[in-house]
Tab-separated table of C-alpha atoms in Angstrom:
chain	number	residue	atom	x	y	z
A	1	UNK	CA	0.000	0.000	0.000
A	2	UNK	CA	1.453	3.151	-1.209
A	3	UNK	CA	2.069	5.662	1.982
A	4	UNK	CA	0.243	8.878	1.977
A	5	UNK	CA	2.092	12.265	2.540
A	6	UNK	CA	0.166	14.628	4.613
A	7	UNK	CA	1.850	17.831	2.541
A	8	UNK	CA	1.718	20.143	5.510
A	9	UNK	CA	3.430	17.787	8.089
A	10	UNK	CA	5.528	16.784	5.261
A	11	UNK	CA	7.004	20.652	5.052
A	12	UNK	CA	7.561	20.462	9.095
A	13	UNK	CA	6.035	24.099	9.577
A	14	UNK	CA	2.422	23.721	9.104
A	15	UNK	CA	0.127	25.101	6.860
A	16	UNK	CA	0.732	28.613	6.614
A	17	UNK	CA	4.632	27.805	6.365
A	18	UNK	CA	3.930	25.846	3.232
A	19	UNK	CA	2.100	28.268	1.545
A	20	UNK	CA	5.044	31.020	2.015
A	21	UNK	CA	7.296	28.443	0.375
A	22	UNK	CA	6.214	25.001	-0.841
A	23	UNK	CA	9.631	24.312	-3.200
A	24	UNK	CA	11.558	22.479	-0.533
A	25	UNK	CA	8.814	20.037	-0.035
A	26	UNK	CA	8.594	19.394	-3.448
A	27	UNK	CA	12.105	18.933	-3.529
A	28	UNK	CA	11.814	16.228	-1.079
A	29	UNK	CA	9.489	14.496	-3.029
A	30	UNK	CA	10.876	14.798	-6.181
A	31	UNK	CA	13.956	12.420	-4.903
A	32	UNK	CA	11.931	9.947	-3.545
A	33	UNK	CA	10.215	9.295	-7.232
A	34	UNK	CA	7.892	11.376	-9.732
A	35	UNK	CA	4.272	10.019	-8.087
A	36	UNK	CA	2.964	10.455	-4.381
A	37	UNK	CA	-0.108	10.014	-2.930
A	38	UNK	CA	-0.767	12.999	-0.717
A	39	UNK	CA	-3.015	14.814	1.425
A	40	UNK	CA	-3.581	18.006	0.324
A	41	UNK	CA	-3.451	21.182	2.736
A	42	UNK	CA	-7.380	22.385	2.629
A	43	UNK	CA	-9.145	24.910	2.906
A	44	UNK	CA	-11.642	22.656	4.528
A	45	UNK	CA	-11.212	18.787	4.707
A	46	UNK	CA	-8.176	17.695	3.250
A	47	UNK	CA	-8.436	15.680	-0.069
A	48	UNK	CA	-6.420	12.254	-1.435
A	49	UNK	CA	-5.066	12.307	-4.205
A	50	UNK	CA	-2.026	11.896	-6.635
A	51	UNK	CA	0.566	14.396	-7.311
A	52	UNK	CA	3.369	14.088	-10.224
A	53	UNK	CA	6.410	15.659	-9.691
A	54	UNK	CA	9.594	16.318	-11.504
A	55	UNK	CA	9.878	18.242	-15.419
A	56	UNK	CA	10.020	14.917	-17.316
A	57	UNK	CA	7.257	12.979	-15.596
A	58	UNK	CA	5.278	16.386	-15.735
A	59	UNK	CA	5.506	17.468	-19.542
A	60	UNK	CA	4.764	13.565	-19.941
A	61	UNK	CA	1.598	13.825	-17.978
A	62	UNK	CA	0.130	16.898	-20.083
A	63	UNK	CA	-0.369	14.924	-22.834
A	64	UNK	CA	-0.860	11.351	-21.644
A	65	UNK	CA	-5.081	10.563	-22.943
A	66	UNK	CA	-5.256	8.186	-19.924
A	67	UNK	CA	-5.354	11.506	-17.732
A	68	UNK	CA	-8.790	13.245	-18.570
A	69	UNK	CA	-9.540	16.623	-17.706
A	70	UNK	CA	-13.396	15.080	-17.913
A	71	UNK	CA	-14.462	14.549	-14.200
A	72	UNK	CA	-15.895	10.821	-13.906
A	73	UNK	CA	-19.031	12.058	-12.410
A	74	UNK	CA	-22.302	13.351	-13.667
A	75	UNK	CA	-22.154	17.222	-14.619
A	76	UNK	CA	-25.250	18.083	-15.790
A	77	UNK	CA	-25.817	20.216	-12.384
A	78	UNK	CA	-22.736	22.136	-12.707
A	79	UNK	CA	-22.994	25.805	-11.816
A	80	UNK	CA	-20.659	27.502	-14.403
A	81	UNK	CA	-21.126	24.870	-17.625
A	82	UNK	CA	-18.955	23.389	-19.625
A	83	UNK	CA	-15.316	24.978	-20.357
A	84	UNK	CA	-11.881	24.505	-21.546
A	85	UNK	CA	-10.250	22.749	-18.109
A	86	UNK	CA	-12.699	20.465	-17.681
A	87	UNK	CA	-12.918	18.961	-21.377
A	88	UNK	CA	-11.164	16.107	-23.476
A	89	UNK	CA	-11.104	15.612	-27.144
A	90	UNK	CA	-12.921	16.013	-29.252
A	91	UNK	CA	-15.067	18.330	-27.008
A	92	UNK	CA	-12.135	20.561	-26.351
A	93	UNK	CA	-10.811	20.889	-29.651
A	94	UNK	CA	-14.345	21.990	-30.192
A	95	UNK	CA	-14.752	24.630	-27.943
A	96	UNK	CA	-11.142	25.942	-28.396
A	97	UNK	CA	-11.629	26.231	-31.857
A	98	UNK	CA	-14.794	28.009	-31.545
A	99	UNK	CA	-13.080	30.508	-28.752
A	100	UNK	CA	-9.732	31.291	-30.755
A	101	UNK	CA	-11.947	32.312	-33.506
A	102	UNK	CA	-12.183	35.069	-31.765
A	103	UNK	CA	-9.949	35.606	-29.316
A	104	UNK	CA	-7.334	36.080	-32.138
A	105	UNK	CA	-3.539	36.897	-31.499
A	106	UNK	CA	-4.182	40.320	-33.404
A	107	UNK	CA	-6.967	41.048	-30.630
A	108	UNK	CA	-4.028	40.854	-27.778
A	109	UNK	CA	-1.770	42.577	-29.529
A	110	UNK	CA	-3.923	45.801	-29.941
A	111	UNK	CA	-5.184	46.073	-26.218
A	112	UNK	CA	-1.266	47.164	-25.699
A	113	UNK	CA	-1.990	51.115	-26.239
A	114	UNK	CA	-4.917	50.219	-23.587
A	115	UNK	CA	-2.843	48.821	-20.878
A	116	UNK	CA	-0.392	51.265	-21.110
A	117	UNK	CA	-3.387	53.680	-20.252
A	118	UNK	CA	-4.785	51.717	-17.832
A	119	UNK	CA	-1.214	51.176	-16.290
A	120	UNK	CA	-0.395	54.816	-16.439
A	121	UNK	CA	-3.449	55.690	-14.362
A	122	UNK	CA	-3.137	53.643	-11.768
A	123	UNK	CA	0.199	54.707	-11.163
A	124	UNK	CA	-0.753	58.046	-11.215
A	125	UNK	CA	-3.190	57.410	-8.689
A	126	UNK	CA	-0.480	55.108	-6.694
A	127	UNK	CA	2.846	56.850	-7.040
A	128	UNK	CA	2.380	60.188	-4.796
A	129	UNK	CA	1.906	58.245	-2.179
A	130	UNK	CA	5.194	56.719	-1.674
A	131	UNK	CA	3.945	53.809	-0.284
A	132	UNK	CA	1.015	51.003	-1.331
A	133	UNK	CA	-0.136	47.289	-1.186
A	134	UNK	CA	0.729	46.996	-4.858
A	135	UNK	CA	-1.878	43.870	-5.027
A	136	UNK	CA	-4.664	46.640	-4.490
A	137	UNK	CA	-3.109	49.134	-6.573
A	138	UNK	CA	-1.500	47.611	-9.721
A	139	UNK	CA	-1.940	43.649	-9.604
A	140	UNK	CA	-5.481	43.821	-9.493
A	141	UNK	CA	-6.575	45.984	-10.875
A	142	UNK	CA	-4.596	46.159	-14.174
A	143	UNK	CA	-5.983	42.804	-15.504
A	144	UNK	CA	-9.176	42.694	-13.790
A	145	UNK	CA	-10.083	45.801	-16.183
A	146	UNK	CA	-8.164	44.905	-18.858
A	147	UNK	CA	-10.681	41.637	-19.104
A	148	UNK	CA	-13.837	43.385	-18.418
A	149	UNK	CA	-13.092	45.767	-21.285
A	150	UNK	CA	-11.929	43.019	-23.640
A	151	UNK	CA	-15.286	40.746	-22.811
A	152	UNK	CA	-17.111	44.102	-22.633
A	153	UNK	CA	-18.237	43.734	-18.586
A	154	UNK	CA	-19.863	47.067	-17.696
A	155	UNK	CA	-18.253	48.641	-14.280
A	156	UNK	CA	-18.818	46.118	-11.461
A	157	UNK	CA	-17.527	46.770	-7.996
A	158	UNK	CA	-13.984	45.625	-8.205
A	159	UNK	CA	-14.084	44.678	-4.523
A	160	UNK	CA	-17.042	42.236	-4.841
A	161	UNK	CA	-15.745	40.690	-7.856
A	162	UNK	CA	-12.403	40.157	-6.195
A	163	UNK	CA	-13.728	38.642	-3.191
A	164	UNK	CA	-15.855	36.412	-5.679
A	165	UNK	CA	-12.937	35.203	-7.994
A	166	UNK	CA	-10.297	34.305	-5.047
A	167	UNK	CA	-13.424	32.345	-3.189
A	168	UNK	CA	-13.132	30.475	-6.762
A	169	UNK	CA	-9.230	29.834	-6.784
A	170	UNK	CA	-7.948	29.941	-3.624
A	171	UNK	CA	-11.040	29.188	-1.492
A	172	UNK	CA	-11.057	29.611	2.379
A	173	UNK	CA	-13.347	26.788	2.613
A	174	UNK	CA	-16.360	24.786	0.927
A	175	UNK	CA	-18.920	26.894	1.694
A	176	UNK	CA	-18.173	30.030	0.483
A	177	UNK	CA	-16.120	29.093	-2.550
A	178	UNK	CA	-19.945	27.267	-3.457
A	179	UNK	CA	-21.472	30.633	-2.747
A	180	UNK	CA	-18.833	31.866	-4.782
A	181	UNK	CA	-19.953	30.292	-7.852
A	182	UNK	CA	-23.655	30.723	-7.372
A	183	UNK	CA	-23.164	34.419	-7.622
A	184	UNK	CA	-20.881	34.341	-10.337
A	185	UNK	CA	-22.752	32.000	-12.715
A	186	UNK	CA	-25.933	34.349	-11.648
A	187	UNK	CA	-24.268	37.664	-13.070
A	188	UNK	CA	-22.665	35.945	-15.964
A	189	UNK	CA	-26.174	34.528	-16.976
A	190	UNK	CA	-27.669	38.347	-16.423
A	191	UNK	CA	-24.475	39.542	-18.463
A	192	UNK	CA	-24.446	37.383	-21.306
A	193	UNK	CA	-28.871	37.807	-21.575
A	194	UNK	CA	-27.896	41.309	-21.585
A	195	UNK	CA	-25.471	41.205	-24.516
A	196	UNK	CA	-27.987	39.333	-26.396
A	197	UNK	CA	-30.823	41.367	-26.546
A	198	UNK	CA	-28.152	44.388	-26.749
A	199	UNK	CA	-26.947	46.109	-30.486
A	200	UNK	CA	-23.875	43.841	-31.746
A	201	UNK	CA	-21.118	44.967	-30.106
A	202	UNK	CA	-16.946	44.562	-30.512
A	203	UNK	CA	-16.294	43.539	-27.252
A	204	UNK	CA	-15.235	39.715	-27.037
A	205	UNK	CA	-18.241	37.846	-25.226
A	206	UNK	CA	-20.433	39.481	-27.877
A	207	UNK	CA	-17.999	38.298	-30.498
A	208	UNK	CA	-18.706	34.498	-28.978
A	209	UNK	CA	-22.260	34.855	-28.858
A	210	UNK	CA	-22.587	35.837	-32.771
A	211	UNK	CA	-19.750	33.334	-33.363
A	212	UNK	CA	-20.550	29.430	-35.946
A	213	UNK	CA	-17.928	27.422	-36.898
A	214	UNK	CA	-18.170	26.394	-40.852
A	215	UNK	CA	-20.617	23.936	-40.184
A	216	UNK	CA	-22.702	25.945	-38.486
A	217	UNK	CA	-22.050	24.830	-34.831
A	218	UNK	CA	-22.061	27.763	-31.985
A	219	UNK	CA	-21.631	27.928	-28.327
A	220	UNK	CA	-24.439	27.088	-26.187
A	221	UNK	CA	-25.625	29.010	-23.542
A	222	UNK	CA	-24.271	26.866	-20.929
A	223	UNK	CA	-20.986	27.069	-22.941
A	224	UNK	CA	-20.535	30.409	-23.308
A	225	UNK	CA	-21.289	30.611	-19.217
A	226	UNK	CA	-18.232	28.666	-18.997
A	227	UNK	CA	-16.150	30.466	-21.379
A	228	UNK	CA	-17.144	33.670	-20.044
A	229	UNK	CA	-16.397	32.185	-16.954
A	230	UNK	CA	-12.994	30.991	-17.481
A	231	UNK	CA	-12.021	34.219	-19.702
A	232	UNK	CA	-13.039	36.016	-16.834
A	233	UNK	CA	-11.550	34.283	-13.829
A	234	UNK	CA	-8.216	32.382	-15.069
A	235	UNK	CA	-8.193	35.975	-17.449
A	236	UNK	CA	-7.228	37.794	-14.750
A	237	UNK	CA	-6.412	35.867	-11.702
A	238	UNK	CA	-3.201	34.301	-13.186
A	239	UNK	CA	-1.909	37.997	-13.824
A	240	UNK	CA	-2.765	39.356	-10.685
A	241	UNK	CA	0.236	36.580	-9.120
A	242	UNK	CA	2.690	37.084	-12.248
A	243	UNK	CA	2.919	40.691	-11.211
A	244	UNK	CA	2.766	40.227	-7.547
A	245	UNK	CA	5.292	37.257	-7.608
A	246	UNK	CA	7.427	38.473	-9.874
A	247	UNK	CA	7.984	42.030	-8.561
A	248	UNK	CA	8.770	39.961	-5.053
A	249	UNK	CA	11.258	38.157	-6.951
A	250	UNK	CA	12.868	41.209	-8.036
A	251	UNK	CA	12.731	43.158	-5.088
A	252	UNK	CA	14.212	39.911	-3.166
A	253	UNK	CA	16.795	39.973	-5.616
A	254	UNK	CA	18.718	43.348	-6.157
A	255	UNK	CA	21.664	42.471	-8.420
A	256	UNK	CA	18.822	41.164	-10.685
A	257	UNK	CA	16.909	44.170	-9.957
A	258	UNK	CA	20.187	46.015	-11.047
A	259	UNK	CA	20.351	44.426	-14.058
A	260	UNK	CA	17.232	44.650	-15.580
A	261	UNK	CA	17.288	48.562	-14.689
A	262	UNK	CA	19.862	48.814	-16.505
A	263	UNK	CA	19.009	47.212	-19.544
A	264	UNK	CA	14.868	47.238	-20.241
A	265	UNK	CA	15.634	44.912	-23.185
A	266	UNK	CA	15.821	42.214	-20.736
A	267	UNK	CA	12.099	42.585	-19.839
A	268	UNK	CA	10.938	39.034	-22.134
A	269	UNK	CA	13.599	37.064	-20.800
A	270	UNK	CA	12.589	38.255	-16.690
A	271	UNK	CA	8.785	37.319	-17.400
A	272	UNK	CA	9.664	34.331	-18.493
A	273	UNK	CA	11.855	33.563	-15.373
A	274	UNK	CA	9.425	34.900	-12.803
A	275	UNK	CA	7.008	32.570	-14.629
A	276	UNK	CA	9.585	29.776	-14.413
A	277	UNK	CA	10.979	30.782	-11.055
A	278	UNK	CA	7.788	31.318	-8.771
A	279	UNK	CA	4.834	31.226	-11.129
A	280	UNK	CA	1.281	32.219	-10.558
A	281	UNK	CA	0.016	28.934	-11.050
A	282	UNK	CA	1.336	26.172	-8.279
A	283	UNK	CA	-0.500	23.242	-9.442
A	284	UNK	CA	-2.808	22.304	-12.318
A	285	UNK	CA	-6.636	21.595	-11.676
A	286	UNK	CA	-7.649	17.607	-11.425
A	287	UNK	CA	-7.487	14.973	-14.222
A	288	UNK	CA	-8.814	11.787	-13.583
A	289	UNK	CA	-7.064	8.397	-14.264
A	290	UNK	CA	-9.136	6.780	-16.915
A	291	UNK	CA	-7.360	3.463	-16.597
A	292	UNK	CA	-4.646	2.374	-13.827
A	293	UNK	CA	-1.552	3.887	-14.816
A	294	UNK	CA	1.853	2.938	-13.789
A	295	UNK	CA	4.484	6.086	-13.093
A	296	UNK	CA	8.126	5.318	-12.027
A	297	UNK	CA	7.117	2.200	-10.526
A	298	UNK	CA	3.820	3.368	-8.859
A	299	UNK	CA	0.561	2.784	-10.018
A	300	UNK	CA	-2.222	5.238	-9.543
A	301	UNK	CA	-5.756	3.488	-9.868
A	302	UNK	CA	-8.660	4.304	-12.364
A	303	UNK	CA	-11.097	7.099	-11.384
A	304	UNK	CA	-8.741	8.873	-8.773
A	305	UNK	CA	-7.725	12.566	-8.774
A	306	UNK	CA	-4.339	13.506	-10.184
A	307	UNK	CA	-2.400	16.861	-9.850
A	308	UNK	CA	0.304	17.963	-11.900
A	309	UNK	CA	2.647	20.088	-9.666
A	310	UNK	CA	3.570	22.794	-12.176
A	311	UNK	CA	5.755	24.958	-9.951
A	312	UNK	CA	8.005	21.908	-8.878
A	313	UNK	CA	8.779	21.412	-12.518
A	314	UNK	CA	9.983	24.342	-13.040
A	315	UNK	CA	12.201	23.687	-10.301
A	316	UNK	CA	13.621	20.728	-11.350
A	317	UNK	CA	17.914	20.735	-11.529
A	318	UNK	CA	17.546	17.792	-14.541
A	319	UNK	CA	15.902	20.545	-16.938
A	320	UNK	CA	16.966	24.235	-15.192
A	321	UNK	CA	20.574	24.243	-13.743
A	322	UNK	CA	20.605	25.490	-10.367
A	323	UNK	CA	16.857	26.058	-10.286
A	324	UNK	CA	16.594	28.053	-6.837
A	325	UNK	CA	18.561	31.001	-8.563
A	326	UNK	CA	16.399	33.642	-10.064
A	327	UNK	CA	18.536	35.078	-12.602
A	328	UNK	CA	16.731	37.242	-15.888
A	329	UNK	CA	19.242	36.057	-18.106
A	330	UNK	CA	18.309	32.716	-18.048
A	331	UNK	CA	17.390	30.897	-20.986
A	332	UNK	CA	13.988	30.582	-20.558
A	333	UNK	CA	12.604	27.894	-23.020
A	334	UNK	CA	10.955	24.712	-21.561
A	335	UNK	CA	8.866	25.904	-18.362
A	336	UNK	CA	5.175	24.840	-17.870
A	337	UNK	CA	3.889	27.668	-16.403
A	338	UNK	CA	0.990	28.225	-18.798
A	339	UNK	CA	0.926	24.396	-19.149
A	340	UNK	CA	1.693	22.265	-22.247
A	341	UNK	CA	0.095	20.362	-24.627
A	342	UNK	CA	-3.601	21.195	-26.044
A	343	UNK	CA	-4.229	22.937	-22.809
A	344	UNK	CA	-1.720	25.135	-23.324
A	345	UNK	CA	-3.011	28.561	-21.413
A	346	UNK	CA	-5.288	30.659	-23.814
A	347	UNK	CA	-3.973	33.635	-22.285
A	348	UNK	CA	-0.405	33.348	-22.376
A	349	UNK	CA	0.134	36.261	-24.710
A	350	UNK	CA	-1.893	38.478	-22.994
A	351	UNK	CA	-0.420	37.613	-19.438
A	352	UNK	CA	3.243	38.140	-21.050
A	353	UNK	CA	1.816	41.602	-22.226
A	354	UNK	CA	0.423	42.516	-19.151
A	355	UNK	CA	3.401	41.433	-17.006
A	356	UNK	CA	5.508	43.341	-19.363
A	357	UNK	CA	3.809	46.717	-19.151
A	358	UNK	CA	3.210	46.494	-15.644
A	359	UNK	CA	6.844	45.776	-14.718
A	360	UNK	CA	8.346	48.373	-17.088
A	361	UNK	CA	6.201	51.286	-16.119
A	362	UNK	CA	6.181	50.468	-12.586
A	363	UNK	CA	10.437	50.407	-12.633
A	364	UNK	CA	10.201	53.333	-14.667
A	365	UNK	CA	8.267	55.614	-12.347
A	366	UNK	CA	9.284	54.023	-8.621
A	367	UNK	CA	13.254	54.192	-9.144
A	368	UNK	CA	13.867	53.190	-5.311
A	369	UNK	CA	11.119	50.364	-5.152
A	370	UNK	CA	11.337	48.105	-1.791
A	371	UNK	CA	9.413	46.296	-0.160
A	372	UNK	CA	7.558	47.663	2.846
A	373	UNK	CA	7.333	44.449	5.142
A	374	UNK	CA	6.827	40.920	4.585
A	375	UNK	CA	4.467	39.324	2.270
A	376	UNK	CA	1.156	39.131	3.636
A	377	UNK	CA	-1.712	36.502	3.557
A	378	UNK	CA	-0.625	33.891	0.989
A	379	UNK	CA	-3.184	32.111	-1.135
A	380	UNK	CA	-4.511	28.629	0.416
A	381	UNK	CA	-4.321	25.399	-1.498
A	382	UNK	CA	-2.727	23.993	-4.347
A	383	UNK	CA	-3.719	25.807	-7.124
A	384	UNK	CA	-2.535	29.691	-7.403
A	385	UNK	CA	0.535	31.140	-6.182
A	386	UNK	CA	0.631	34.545	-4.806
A	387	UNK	CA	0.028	36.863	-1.639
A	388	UNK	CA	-3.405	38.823	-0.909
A	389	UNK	CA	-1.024	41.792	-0.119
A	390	UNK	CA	2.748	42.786	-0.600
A	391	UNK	CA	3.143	46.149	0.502
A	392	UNK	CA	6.321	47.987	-0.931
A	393	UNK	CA	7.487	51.777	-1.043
A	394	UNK	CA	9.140	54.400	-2.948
């Protein structure tokens, strides 16, 4: 019988302590073999399941069919409706094809002049004051409106919707992360009613409403609930923790700091190693074991839950040489932070162009950036990587 790791007593400082910094943990594990069966941390009662470890056995899992991103139970009574993370061919290829129809590299690229804007004000707003939780005041903000305007979201109260998205990702417990997707599916079904009856508009949900494939095939209503959804959420969420994380990184880091002051040209290559060195995204979301299947000499059975741990991978000596060093010169090829394989993140360019902006305007205008105390209130479970505040100053 294969022993299960309890991932908190595992790390040897509790909960909170793994959240601040889960890499030596997965260190651990990753000498021991590429599959364990853990306990997971919570919110609320911890879960069993399997966790994959390591670059190889990672990349490997991202595009092995016997892991489905299909959950092996009925779904018909799911709040949001179908999406992208919780669909296998064909059905993904499907709605993927029908999304990138529309959400076209050329869109991306000309929503730069826009976050520039939206950048610039909020650093207007931020800068006099010498000192701010830059997850209120840039982080958040930033992509949260960058997505409504792209979907075409009128003004909602950025608090509530914040408090509604983390509930989603990074849940404090059952309860309200279920509440949390009651009200979102309720104002996505009011939003995208709205858009219908509405004059066509330019904005992207709009765009996937009108949208039919050659053969005439469209999104249904509970699809385009879960593509607004996901567009919505994962659209800005991710972004939120690539800023966040990777400003920590720099600020933790002053010769690299240094460097990248010194030469803005090396702005592609440090998004790509924040990505790589502390990414937004610390785990995938479940596939399911369609079959048993036998990893490194450990079988995990049919039906159960398996995680792919994205952040150790990117970790891992055998593919990055001396992966604990964050260094912006790196060659950056070969991480998984926006996944692999046909679930490759949607949003990749846009989070690079975000992350970009962000970082270069905010170096730009705050030439003595530090932070302003530690890290505060890091995200619970697996899934996203980040802090609910990091104050710095100026």
């Amino acid at each position: 019988m294969t022993e299960i790791v309890d991932l908190t007593e595992y790390a040897d400082h509790g909960r909170a302590g793994f959240y601040a910094d889960p890499y030596p943990v997965y260190e651990k594990l990753r000498a021991r073999g590429p599959v364990h069966h853990v306990r997971t941390p919570g919110p609320g009662p911890a879960e069993e399941l399997w966790l994959i470890v390591g670059h190889e056995a990672a990349r490997a899992a991202f595009t092995d069919p016997r892991l489905a991103k299909t959950p092996p139970w009925d779904m018909t009574d799911d709040l949001i409706g179908p999406h992208l993370l919780f669909a296998d061919p064909p059905e993904h290829g499907r709605l993927r094809s029908l999304v990138t129809r529309e959400f076209t590299p050329g869109r991306v690229a000309a929503l730069a002049p826009r976050i520039q804007k939206i950048t610039d004000e909020l650093l207007d707003e931020m800068v006099p004051r010498g000192s701010a939780d830059l997850i209120a005041s840039l982080a958040f903000p930033l992509p949260f409106v960058v997505i409504c305007e792209l979907l075409g979201v009128p003004d909602i109260d950025r608090d509530r919707f914040r408090r509604m998205s983390t509930q989603v990702v990074a849940p404090t417990s059952d309860e309200e992360a279920y509440a949390a997707h009651v009200e979102i599916a309720g104002f996505l079904d009011e939003l995208i009613e709205d858009k219908r009856c509405a004059a066509p508009a330019d904005d992207l949900l709009s765009a996937l409403i009108r949208t039919t494939a050659e053969d005439g095939d469209r999104l249904s209503p509970a699809e385009l609930r879960g593509m607004a959804f996901l567009l919505l959420v994962a659209g800005h969420e991710t972004t939120v923790n690539l800023i966040g994380n990777g400003v920590r990184a720099l600020l933790d880091h002053p010769d690299q700091l240094a460097a990248l002051r010194a030469d803005m040209t090396l702005i592609d290559g440090a998004v790509e190693e924040m990505l790589r060195y502390d990414g937004p995204v610390e785990t995938t979301t479940h596939r399911f074991a369609v079959e048993p299947i036998e990893i490194g000499g450990t079988v995990i059975p049919a039906g159960d839950p398996v995680l792919i741990a994205i952040g150790d991978a990117d970790r891992d000596p055998d593919r990055f040489p001396d992966p604990d060093r964050f260094d912006i010169r790196r060659a950056p090829r070969g991480h998984l932070a926006f996944g692999h394989g046909i679930h490759f993140c949607l949003g990749a360019p846009l989070a690079r162009l975000e992350g970009r902006i962000a970082l270069r305007s905010l170096l730009d205008r705050c030439p003595d950036l530090a932070l302003d105390g530690e890290p505060d209130g890091w995200l619970p479970g697996l899934l996203m990587r980040g802090v609910r505040t990091l104050r710095v100053r100026w």
